[in-house]
Amino acid sequence: MASSSRLSPPKVPMELHVKNREKLLKSLRQHLIETSRPLYGLVLLQGGEEKTRYCTDHIELFRQESYFAYLFGVKEPGFYGAIVSSWLGFSFFFPPILLTMENCHAFCLWLLIVICDVLKDIATGKSILFAPRLPADYAVWLGEIKPLSCFQQQYMVSMVHYTDEIGGVLHKLSNVLEKPLLFLLHGLNTDSNNFSKPAEFEGIEKFEKDLTTLHPILTECRVLKSDMELALIQFANDISSEAHVEVMRKTRVGMEEYQLESIFLHHTYMYGGCRHCSYTCICATGENSAVLHYGHAAAPNDKILQDGDMALFDMGAEYHFYGSDITCSFPVNGKFTSDQSLIYNAVLDAHNAVIAEMKPGVSWVDMHKLAEKVILESLKNGCIIVGNVDDMMVERLGAFFMPHGLGHFLGIDTHDPGGYLKGLKKLEGPGLKALRTIRELQEGMVITVEPGCYFIDALLVPAMEEGSKTAKFFDHEAISRFKGFGGVRIESDVHVTAGGCQNMTKCPRQIFEIEAVMAGSPWPLK
Amino acid sequence: MASSSRLSPPKVPMELHVKNREKLLKSLRQHLIETSRPLYGLVLLQGGEEKTRYCTDHIELFRQESYFAYLFGVKEPGFYGAIVSSWLGFSFFFPPILLTMENCHAFCLWLLIVICDVLKDIATGKSILFAPRLPADYAVWLGEIKPLSCFQQQYMVSMVHYTDEIGGVLHKLSNVLEKPLLFLLHGLNTDSNNFSKPAEFEGIEKFEKDLTTLHPILTECRVLKSDMELALIQFANDISSEAHVEVMRKTRVGMEEYQLESIFLHHTYMYGGCRHCSYTCICATGENSAVLHYGHAAAPNDKILQDGDMALFDMGAEYHFYGSDITCSFPVNGKFTSDQSLIYNAVLDAHNAVIAEMKPGVSWVDMHKLAEKVILESLKNGCIIVGNVDDMMVERLGAFFMPHGLGHFLGIDTHDPGGYLKGLKKLEGPGLKALRTIRELQEGMVITVEPGCYFIDALLVPAMEEGSKTAKFFDHEAISRFKGFGGVRIESDVHVTAGGCQNMTKCPRQIFEIEAVMAGSPWPLK
């Protein structure tokens, strides 16, 4: 069959998750040393479970819990995973064993065993998966019941047991302690305000539980991406960028928004093997493009594309848990009007200005303000707003056009966690309070750069009202031209490097590029 | 854009749900009369809520709870719905009002009001939706905050209030009773063994709760489909049948199974507006086709199609909640071998024999056995099994080749409820215990006819073992030819009519039809 993609799904190295576990162990050890705590304990996470829909037997397509996916890469439901390092074990076994050693010969033998063990496991950490014990008729209905050794090999872990053996196995791994210590995952997700659910199993009361140490350390590990993680995010970006181009090419006046969603989904699954999307597709045209999270059940992608409408398509595929998050904006008829160009270039200039500044040490809040300022300057040059831009910044005028934050971490979650670690608190004020992180950039972060400019009545009408502090900045007549315009967003996924940053997204961005691609030119342009 | 479909999404008449409510009211009244219970009370259902994934803010695409969808057709999350009929109100208000009536004039006035009320509402029942009260910034992030009147019009209900007003509104509707009666939904789903969750709201303790009456009555309403429901199921069948044909045409050796899933999903969404599937696609080839529910996370559609493999593709789209459930089996290279023909025709003959017999009054258990018998006879004629077919039936030999039930009700759920109402108990024995219903057919039922014949080691190896009662029936050498063959399933959705039945599925079924379509012929063949 003729392929319409230059890409194919890459092989996923399970070493990626081995490295993730090593990274966690290293951070955890360092934290324990820094806080003068004993170097023992087991990390235990519970993977996700399959869910049925309401009271029925309709099973939703399973997607692994993200922290569990990060550490173990397991795609099946019903697993647990534990990690113990020999080093932790070593320091823990040391004192009691020393006390019972009665001669030098035995001590030397023991030391040899320990050294071998350390050398063997230091590279991988000792990791244990617990797989669900499946009933015999699973083989008829759901497929082969794989032997445990199969999971051990597939997921590169030290050993695999059944989930009904967790208590016993963990106790055995810590057999000189009466109540072994478990580091469990419990902490706040600052995007959802939900807490992660610590692992639970029968017999957990025989263990001491630490609910505070693991979450911030593991979350921080996820913030800085390894090369293998970056390769997957790059693939998700490549296939999604290509799918966005496909969507641009096929967009026609008279189509339904959801048809473009369908084209995107098909391209990323058909040629990229991406069964999951990073998030529900936002396929907004016309005034819908001013609804930031359009596309959900109460506002589905169901409008017919009208001549003269702008499209705002925010869609990203996920590959082996790692996602992409890309927005393209363009006129559905393939030709920008002067007003459309004005707003589009205001946003593109902000997008490019931010990417030009990004490097380690730069404050994300400054980047957000930079984007606001560039947009305000463009709107002023376009005679849509009037006055001094610095005064506008003081009054936070930018937030009336861009009420969301400039971007967010991206990884296994679309809104990847870690935006407010280490005691950071959310800022106040329009726009700033919506920032999903206020951190300084560091090498290895992947963050979306997604400035936007929208004409949202719910925000602009009060801002322009007589008596409002911001009313003076608006040219009411000019603004009225944009009634029903919607908005423009341009979103790329950017990797912070040692010396700057790299844009992982490869979509047509310049107006001439978009118009050429929509008219049938190949991409990249030749 | 050139369309590759003859279909387009039909307009959905909301009268469908008005009729569903009327039907429930009629059944409920009849039940109350038959059981000599007073004719009062309010039906209250809670719609589904949006769910986030684990601790993140990733929102799963919302799908309404099926009972709620049946009665109200509401596609948004967070709603409640109540139904009260004037008739119920009438008999309920009657005695206390009579006691307080002091003169004939007042009585006549009251009677006039009641009659008008009855005449007005008898057609629709009085139905109340409760919508969530949305925060102001919803308009920025998620779209227009619709006025309540908008929902009233869209969903054709008598009135709409906010969910935080439920207690007050329901009390007002029943204001002469101290503790008004609520009929809540609570009952067993016999496919999942889960119970439906009765509505809950703040202040529910001020109501009397009936948890047993509603579920069987409402479930029975869902079993017998109205013409408007049938039209939607027909559309879901039409677009899915067309998508299956598209898949057949594009299937090539060397493709990945999931690519065919992607083609199916794309066709039904792009041209049918079907955002949801009825169930996770089963795209099985080769030996995977013997895994009945292949395609889930632990056994994803990720095998490469090999020359000589059979494909078994079980996929169905859903349109406005109503689904389809269709399986096509065919050789991936487009040409049946003699062994493939033998097994395929065994299943097709069973499929056709059942449909030829189906009409009101026929027992579904008899249909299941008929399918088994036809398959066994074909296998005997093909020299795969030996002996007397009646003896085989006694030993339940058919269940080793077809371990699942012949079919299930289909509607808003793929496994639509109601298979074991009215005190029916599941049967025992291989195959029979897997039946999702054992009822007699009735006009208006929609039920899948999905015979299959699989070569499943986990079942056949013990059945062929020396000492097993069934060993004598197998030609071991012949059976060994089918090692790794997988299986064949042919599944159509069948509507039981007054005089017989109608197959709603329109896929190529005869071998010559499949081979012609795979070779490029138009469908239907000319």
mmCIF file of C-alpha atoms in Angstrom, chain B residues 219-511:
data_model
loop_
_atom_site.group_PDB
_atom_site.id
_atom_site.type_symbol
_atom_site.label_atom_id
_atom_site.label_comp_id
_atom_site.label_asym_id
_atom_site.label_seq_id
_atom_site.Cartn_x
_atom_site.Cartn_y
_atom_site.Cartn_z
ATOM 1 C CA THR B 219 -33.937 -2.060 31.361
ATOM 2 C CA GLU B 220 -36.867 -3.832 29.720
ATOM 3 C CA CYS B 221 -37.759 -0.603 27.920
ATOM 4 C CA ARG B 222 -34.278 -0.603 26.431
ATOM 5 C CA VAL B 223 -34.598 -4.177 25.182
ATOM 6 C CA LEU B 224 -37.345 -3.397 22.646
ATOM 7 C CA LYS B 225 -36.250 -0.713 20.208
ATOM 8 C CA SER B 226 -38.446 2.006 18.740
ATOM 9 C CA ASP B 227 -38.316 2.914 15.072
ATOM 10 C CA MET B 228 -36.259 6.001 15.831
ATOM 11 C CA GLU B 229 -33.762 3.928 17.793
ATOM 12 C CA LEU B 230 -33.637 1.392 14.975
ATOM 13 C CA ALA B 231 -32.837 4.149 12.495
ATOM 14 C CA LEU B 232 -29.753 5.134 14.481
ATOM 15 C CA ILE B 233 -28.600 1.543 14.872
ATOM 16 C CA GLN B 234 -29.124 1.161 11.139
ATOM 17 C CA PHE B 235 -26.952 4.177 10.421
ATOM 18 C CA ALA B 236 -24.227 2.880 12.754
ATOM 19 C CA ASN B 237 -24.465 -0.387 10.824
ATOM 20 C CA ASP B 238 -24.399 1.281 7.427
ATOM 21 C CA ILE B 239 -21.315 3.382 8.083
ATOM 22 C CA SER B 240 -19.550 0.493 9.833
ATOM 23 C CA SER B 241 -20.391 -1.933 7.036
ATOM 24 C CA GLU B 242 -18.960 0.527 4.546
ATOM 25 C CA ALA B 243 -15.848 0.941 6.704
ATOM 26 C CA HIS B 244 -15.395 -2.836 6.845
ATOM 27 C CA VAL B 245 -15.490 -2.915 3.056
ATOM 28 C CA GLU B 246 -12.895 -0.136 2.980
ATOM 29 C CA VAL B 247 -10.709 -2.185 5.328
ATOM 30 C CA MET B 248 -11.065 -5.302 3.149
ATOM 31 C CA ARG B 249 -10.038 -3.314 0.100
ATOM 32 C CA LYS B 250 -6.956 -1.854 1.770
ATOM 33 C CA THR B 251 -5.749 -4.979 3.555
ATOM 34 C CA ARG B 252 -2.345 -6.115 2.289
ATOM 35 C CA VAL B 253 0.239 -8.591 3.481
ATOM 36 C CA GLY B 254 2.962 -6.704 5.375
ATOM 37 C CA MET B 255 0.670 -4.143 6.987
ATOM 38 C CA GLU B 256 0.260 -3.908 10.755
ATOM 39 C CA GLU B 257 -3.068 -4.942 12.255
ATOM 40 C CA TYR B 258 -3.527 -1.504 13.828
ATOM 41 C CA GLN B 259 -3.387 0.156 10.425
ATOM 42 C CA LEU B 260 -6.646 -1.556 9.565
ATOM 43 C CA GLU B 261 -8.086 -0.360 12.867
ATOM 44 C CA SER B 262 -7.012 3.149 11.918
ATOM 45 C CA ILE B 263 -8.686 2.877 8.504
ATOM 46 C CA PHE B 264 -11.926 1.746 10.142
ATOM 47 C CA LEU B 265 -11.905 4.494 12.774
ATOM 48 C CA HIS B 266 -11.110 7.130 10.188
ATOM 49 C CA HIS B 267 -13.872 6.067 7.813
ATOM 50 C CA THR B 268 -16.574 6.045 10.470
ATOM 51 C CA TYR B 269 -15.527 9.396 11.969
ATOM 52 C CA MET B 270 -14.663 11.182 8.721
ATOM 53 C CA TYR B 271 -17.822 10.234 6.853
ATOM 54 C CA GLY B 272 -20.180 9.121 9.629
ATOM 55 C CA GLY B 273 -19.372 11.637 12.335
ATOM 56 C CA CYS B 274 -18.879 8.707 14.736
ATOM 57 C CA ARG B 275 -16.496 10.012 17.368
ATOM 58 C CA HIS B 276 -16.931 6.963 19.571
ATOM 59 C CA CYS B 277 -16.576 3.309 18.790
ATOM 60 C CA SER B 278 -18.939 0.813 20.355
ATOM 61 C CA TYR B 279 -15.945 -1.076 21.765
ATOM 62 C CA THR B 280 -12.193 -1.343 21.310
ATOM 63 C CA CYS B 281 -11.469 -2.654 17.826
ATOM 64 C CA ILE B 282 -10.453 -6.297 17.564
ATOM 65 C CA CYS B 283 -8.108 -6.528 14.564
ATOM 66 C CA ALA B 284 -6.743 -10.013 14.774
ATOM 67 C CA THR B 285 -4.807 -11.902 12.144
ATOM 68 C CA GLY B 286 -3.280 -15.362 12.098
ATOM 69 C CA GLU B 287 -3.363 -17.120 15.441
ATOM 70 C CA ASN B 288 -4.538 -13.902 17.161
ATOM 71 C CA SER B 289 -7.940 -14.465 15.572
ATOM 72 C CA ALA B 290 -8.508 -17.226 18.115
ATOM 73 C CA VAL B 291 -8.300 -14.672 20.962
ATOM 74 C CA LEU B 292 -11.927 -13.662 21.356
ATOM 75 C CA HIS B 293 -11.322 -10.187 22.793
ATOM 76 C CA TYR B 294 -7.955 -9.444 21.149
ATOM 77 C CA GLY B 295 -7.014 -5.791 20.667
ATOM 78 C CA HIS B 296 -6.768 -4.500 24.227
ATOM 79 C CA ALA B 297 -3.648 -3.031 25.885
ATOM 80 C CA ALA B 298 -2.121 -6.377 26.827
ATOM 81 C CA ALA B 299 -2.766 -7.790 23.341
ATOM 82 C CA PRO B 300 -2.817 -4.757 21.065
ATOM 83 C CA ASN B 301 -3.427 -4.910 17.320
ATOM 84 C CA ASP B 302 0.295 -4.968 16.574
ATOM 85 C CA LYS B 303 1.069 -8.031 14.470
ATOM 86 C CA ILE B 304 2.310 -7.805 10.893
ATOM 87 C CA LEU B 305 -0.052 -9.430 8.378
ATOM 88 C CA GLN B 306 1.457 -12.590 6.916
ATOM 89 C CA ASP B 307 0.622 -14.215 3.613
ATOM 90 C CA GLY B 308 -1.786 -17.064 4.294
ATOM 91 C CA ASP B 309 -3.229 -15.532 7.483
ATOM 92 C CA MET B 310 -6.921 -15.165 8.123
ATOM 93 C CA ALA B 311 -8.088 -11.804 9.473
ATOM 94 C CA LEU B 312 -10.888 -11.446 12.007
ATOM 95 C CA PHE B 313 -11.941 -7.818 12.341
ATOM 96 C CA ASP B 314 -14.585 -7.095 14.962
ATOM 97 C CA MET B 315 -15.298 -3.355 14.832
ATOM 98 C CA GLY B 316 -18.366 -1.173 15.167
ATOM 99 C CA ALA B 317 -19.020 2.540 15.289
ATOM 100 C CA GLU B 318 -21.465 4.353 17.557
ATOM 101 C CA TYR B 319 -23.699 7.220 16.457
ATOM 102 C CA HIS B 320 -25.539 9.367 18.999
ATOM 103 C CA PHE B 321 -25.027 6.645 21.653
ATOM 104 C CA TYR B 322 -26.438 3.836 19.490
ATOM 105 C CA GLY B 323 -23.937 1.276 18.340
ATOM 106 C CA SER B 324 -23.116 -1.448 15.909
ATOM 107 C CA ASP B 325 -21.100 -4.618 16.370
ATOM 108 C CA ILE B 326 -19.809 -6.270 13.215
ATOM 109 C CA THR B 327 -17.236 -8.948 12.494
ATOM 110 C CA CYS B 328 -15.787 -9.818 9.116
ATOM 111 C CA SER B 329 -13.341 -12.655 8.521
ATOM 112 C CA PHE B 330 -11.271 -13.006 5.375
ATOM 113 C CA PRO B 331 -7.817 -14.065 4.162
ATOM 114 C CA VAL B 332 -5.375 -11.149 4.265
ATOM 115 C CA ASN B 333 -4.072 -11.977 0.778
ATOM 116 C CA GLY B 334 -7.577 -11.874 -0.701
ATOM 117 C CA LYS B 335 -7.908 -15.542 -1.695
ATOM 118 C CA PHE B 336 -9.423 -18.288 0.473
ATOM 119 C CA THR B 337 -7.553 -21.612 0.686
ATOM 120 C CA SER B 338 -9.661 -24.751 0.849
ATOM 121 C CA ASP B 339 -9.179 -25.063 4.610
ATOM 122 C CA GLN B 340 -10.077 -21.406 5.067
ATOM 123 C CA SER B 341 -13.182 -21.915 2.909
ATOM 124 C CA LEU B 342 -14.171 -24.950 4.927
ATOM 125 C CA ILE B 343 -14.091 -23.135 8.263
ATOM 126 C CA TYR B 344 -15.493 -19.916 6.841
ATOM 127 C CA ASN B 345 -18.465 -21.624 5.226
ATOM 128 C CA ALA B 346 -19.125 -23.657 8.369
ATOM 129 C CA VAL B 347 -19.535 -20.377 10.245
ATOM 130 C CA LEU B 348 -21.436 -18.652 7.449
ATOM 131 C CA ASP B 349 -23.880 -21.541 7.214
ATOM 132 C CA ALA B 350 -24.477 -21.279 10.973
ATOM 133 C CA HIS B 351 -24.940 -17.505 10.687
ATOM 134 C CA ASN B 352 -27.439 -17.903 7.851
ATOM 135 C CA ALA B 353 -29.281 -20.825 9.435
ATOM 136 C CA VAL B 354 -29.873 -18.833 12.609
ATOM 137 C CA ILE B 355 -31.091 -15.753 10.751
ATOM 138 C CA ALA B 356 -33.439 -17.925 8.712
ATOM 139 C CA GLU B 357 -35.038 -19.227 11.921
ATOM 140 C CA MET B 358 -35.224 -16.019 13.920
ATOM 141 C CA LYS B 359 -38.678 -14.649 14.737
ATOM 142 C CA PRO B 360 -40.689 -13.761 17.817
ATOM 143 C CA GLY B 361 -41.119 -16.687 20.186
ATOM 144 C CA VAL B 362 -37.936 -18.487 19.173
ATOM 145 C CA SER B 363 -35.634 -19.420 22.049
ATOM 146 C CA TRP B 364 -32.152 -17.931 21.893
ATOM 147 C CA VAL B 365 -30.733 -21.049 23.501
ATOM 148 C CA ASP B 366 -32.142 -23.065 20.594
ATOM 149 C CA MET B 367 -30.485 -20.653 18.170
ATOM 150 C CA HIS B 368 -27.173 -21.077 19.954
ATOM 151 C CA LYS B 369 -27.477 -24.845 19.681
ATOM 152 C CA LEU B 370 -28.518 -24.589 16.044
ATOM 153 C CA ALA B 371 -25.345 -22.641 15.281
ATOM 154 C CA GLU B 372 -23.245 -25.202 17.127
ATOM 155 C CA LYS B 373 -24.896 -28.049 15.245
ATOM 156 C CA VAL B 374 -24.436 -26.493 11.815
ATOM 157 C CA ILE B 375 -20.766 -25.881 12.567
ATOM 158 C CA LEU B 376 -20.236 -29.415 13.856
ATOM 159 C CA GLU B 377 -21.912 -30.864 10.780
ATOM 160 C CA SER B 378 -19.648 -28.827 8.522
ATOM 161 C CA LEU B 379 -16.555 -29.857 10.468
ATOM 162 C CA LYS B 380 -17.684 -33.469 10.193
ATOM 163 C CA ASN B 381 -18.239 -33.118 6.448
ATOM 164 C CA GLY B 382 -14.775 -31.602 6.255
ATOM 165 C CA CYS B 383 -13.350 -34.653 8.091
ATOM 166 C CA ILE B 384 -12.014 -32.589 10.968
ATOM 167 C CA ILE B 385 -14.228 -34.308 13.485
ATOM 168 C CA VAL B 386 -15.813 -37.757 13.340
ATOM 169 C CA GLY B 387 -18.839 -39.481 14.840
ATOM 170 C CA ASN B 388 -22.475 -38.743 15.450
ATOM 171 C CA VAL B 389 -23.332 -35.064 15.665
ATOM 172 C CA ASP B 390 -26.137 -35.659 18.184
ATOM 173 C CA ASP B 391 -23.627 -37.397 20.437
ATOM 174 C CA MET B 392 -21.316 -34.441 20.007
ATOM 175 C CA MET B 393 -24.130 -32.103 21.041
ATOM 176 C CA VAL B 394 -24.686 -34.139 24.204
ATOM 177 C CA GLU B 395 -21.006 -33.768 25.064
ATOM 178 C CA ARG B 396 -21.197 -30.039 24.209
ATOM 179 C CA LEU B 397 -18.434 -30.442 21.645
ATOM 180 C CA GLY B 398 -19.493 -27.253 19.878
ATOM 181 C CA ALA B 399 -18.272 -25.175 22.808
ATOM 182 C CA PHE B 400 -14.679 -26.271 22.213
ATOM 183 C CA PHE B 401 -14.856 -24.590 18.821
ATOM 184 C CA MET B 402 -17.183 -21.734 19.841
ATOM 185 C CA PRO B 403 -16.692 -21.008 23.544
ATOM 186 C CA HIS B 404 -18.715 -17.775 23.459
ATOM 187 C CA GLY B 405 -22.445 -17.228 23.250
ATOM 188 C CA LEU B 406 -24.169 -16.812 19.889
ATOM 189 C CA GLY B 407 -24.952 -13.143 20.435
ATOM 190 C CA HIS B 408 -26.184 -10.369 22.677
ATOM 191 C CA PHE B 409 -28.591 -7.466 22.709
ATOM 192 C CA LEU B 410 -27.230 -4.352 21.045
ATOM 193 C CA GLY B 411 -28.239 -0.745 21.572
ATOM 194 C CA ILE B 412 -26.760 2.090 23.605
ATOM 195 C CA ASP B 413 -24.389 -0.467 25.060
ATOM 196 C CA THR B 414 -22.630 -3.016 22.901
ATOM 197 C CA HIS B 415 -23.714 -5.624 25.412
ATOM 198 C CA ASP B 416 -27.097 -4.000 25.915
ATOM 199 C CA PRO B 417 -28.704 -4.955 29.228
ATOM 200 C CA GLY B 418 -31.769 -7.073 29.833
ATOM 201 C CA GLY B 419 -30.499 -10.514 28.920
ATOM 202 C CA TYR B 420 -31.564 -12.065 32.213
ATOM 203 C CA LEU B 421 -34.549 -10.052 33.396
ATOM 204 C CA LYS B 422 -37.608 -11.534 35.099
ATOM 205 C CA GLY B 423 -35.744 -13.995 37.271
ATOM 206 C CA LEU B 424 -33.906 -15.807 34.480
ATOM 207 C CA LYS B 425 -30.741 -17.557 35.641
ATOM 208 C CA LYS B 426 -27.623 -18.306 33.608
ATOM 209 C CA LEU B 427 -27.347 -21.866 32.322
ATOM 210 C CA GLU B 428 -24.517 -24.200 33.134
ATOM 211 C CA GLY B 429 -22.179 -26.032 30.795
ATOM 212 C CA PRO B 430 -19.559 -24.982 28.235
ATOM 213 C CA GLY B 431 -20.773 -22.359 25.787
ATOM 214 C CA LEU B 432 -24.225 -22.114 27.365
ATOM 215 C CA LYS B 433 -22.882 -20.434 30.494
ATOM 216 C CA ALA B 434 -21.371 -17.742 28.243
ATOM 217 C CA LEU B 435 -24.746 -16.796 26.737
ATOM 218 C CA ARG B 436 -25.528 -13.149 27.408
ATOM 219 C CA THR B 437 -29.230 -13.892 27.144
ATOM 220 C CA ILE B 438 -31.404 -16.996 27.162
ATOM 221 C CA ARG B 439 -34.660 -15.210 26.382
ATOM 222 C CA GLU B 440 -37.184 -15.848 23.693
ATOM 223 C CA LEU B 441 -37.008 -13.415 20.828
ATOM 224 C CA GLN B 442 -39.509 -10.552 20.723
ATOM 225 C CA GLU B 443 -40.353 -8.029 18.059
ATOM 226 C CA GLY B 444 -38.137 -4.967 18.485
ATOM 227 C CA MET B 445 -35.108 -6.741 19.884
ATOM 228 C CA VAL B 446 -31.782 -6.110 18.189
ATOM 229 C CA ILE B 447 -29.393 -8.948 18.778
ATOM 230 C CA THR B 448 -26.038 -9.889 17.316
ATOM 231 C CA VAL B 449 -25.691 -13.179 15.476
ATOM 232 C CA GLU B 450 -22.034 -14.035 15.745
ATOM 233 C CA PRO B 451 -21.172 -17.686 15.387
ATOM 234 C CA GLY B 452 -17.477 -18.514 15.339
ATOM 235 C CA CYS B 453 -15.153 -21.430 14.938
ATOM 236 C CA TYR B 454 -11.721 -21.179 16.553
ATOM 237 C CA PHE B 455 -8.752 -23.450 17.076
ATOM 238 C CA ILE B 456 -7.766 -22.597 20.639
ATOM 239 C CA ASP B 457 -5.062 -24.805 22.119
ATOM 240 C CA ALA B 458 -6.173 -24.058 25.681
ATOM 241 C CA LEU B 459 -9.514 -25.713 24.851
ATOM 242 C CA LEU B 460 -8.689 -28.307 22.191
ATOM 243 C CA VAL B 461 -5.632 -29.881 23.806
ATOM 244 C CA PRO B 462 -7.501 -31.016 26.953
ATOM 245 C CA ALA B 463 -10.565 -32.000 24.862
ATOM 246 C CA MET B 464 -8.416 -34.243 22.679
ATOM 247 C CA GLU B 465 -6.462 -35.811 25.532
ATOM 248 C CA GLU B 466 -6.722 -39.526 25.981
ATOM 249 C CA GLY B 467 -9.346 -40.307 28.565
ATOM 250 C CA SER B 468 -11.374 -37.222 27.767
ATOM 251 C CA LYS B 469 -14.993 -37.925 26.853
ATOM 252 C CA THR B 470 -14.613 -35.863 23.703
ATOM 253 C CA ALA B 471 -11.303 -37.264 22.428
ATOM 254 C CA LYS B 472 -13.003 -39.761 20.130
ATOM 255 C CA PHE B 473 -14.637 -37.021 18.075
ATOM 256 C CA PHE B 474 -11.399 -35.456 16.842
ATOM 257 C CA ASP B 475 -9.371 -36.396 13.822
ATOM 258 C CA HIS B 476 -6.056 -35.503 15.386
ATOM 259 C CA GLU B 477 -4.173 -35.317 12.117
ATOM 260 C CA ALA B 478 -6.775 -33.081 10.504
ATOM 261 C CA ILE B 479 -6.931 -30.849 13.563
ATOM 262 C CA SER B 480 -3.142 -30.477 13.503
ATOM 263 C CA ARG B 481 -3.454 -28.755 10.097
ATOM 264 C CA PHE B 482 -5.216 -25.907 11.902
ATOM 265 C CA LYS B 483 -2.472 -25.228 14.460
ATOM 266 C CA GLY B 484 -1.967 -21.456 14.343
ATOM 267 C CA PHE B 485 -4.998 -21.018 12.046
ATOM 268 C CA GLY B 486 -6.763 -18.830 14.576
ATOM 269 C CA GLY B 487 -10.476 -18.602 14.008
ATOM 270 C CA VAL B 488 -13.373 -17.268 12.007
ATOM 271 C CA ARG B 489 -16.261 -15.183 13.312
ATOM 272 C CA ILE B 490 -19.086 -13.688 11.287
ATOM 273 C CA GLU B 491 -21.197 -11.178 13.139
ATOM 274 C CA SER B 492 -24.278 -9.297 12.030
ATOM 275 C CA ASP B 493 -26.756 -7.143 13.914
ATOM 276 C CA VAL B 494 -30.250 -8.506 13.507
ATOM 277 C CA HIS B 495 -33.566 -6.795 14.208
ATOM 278 C CA VAL B 496 -36.421 -9.092 15.205
ATOM 279 C CA THR B 497 -39.562 -8.088 13.309
ATOM 280 C CA ALA B 498 -43.174 -9.188 13.705
ATOM 281 C CA GLY B 499 -42.832 -11.911 11.094
ATOM 282 C CA GLY B 500 -39.166 -12.806 11.278
ATOM 283 C CA CYS B 501 -36.062 -10.681 11.320
ATOM 284 C CA GLN B 502 -33.979 -8.275 9.334
ATOM 285 C CA ASN B 503 -30.200 -8.273 9.048
ATOM 286 C CA MET B 504 -29.055 -4.661 9.525
ATOM 287 C CA THR B 505 -25.439 -5.388 8.541
ATOM 288 C CA LYS B 506 -24.478 -5.104 4.887
ATOM 289 C CA CYS B 507 -21.024 -6.581 4.466
ATOM 290 C CA PRO B 508 -19.808 -9.000 1.813
ATOM 291 C CA ARG B 509 -20.429 -12.438 3.312
ATOM 292 C CA GLN B 510 -20.188 -15.010 0.540
ATOM 293 C CA ILE B 511 -16.643 -16.044 -0.347
#
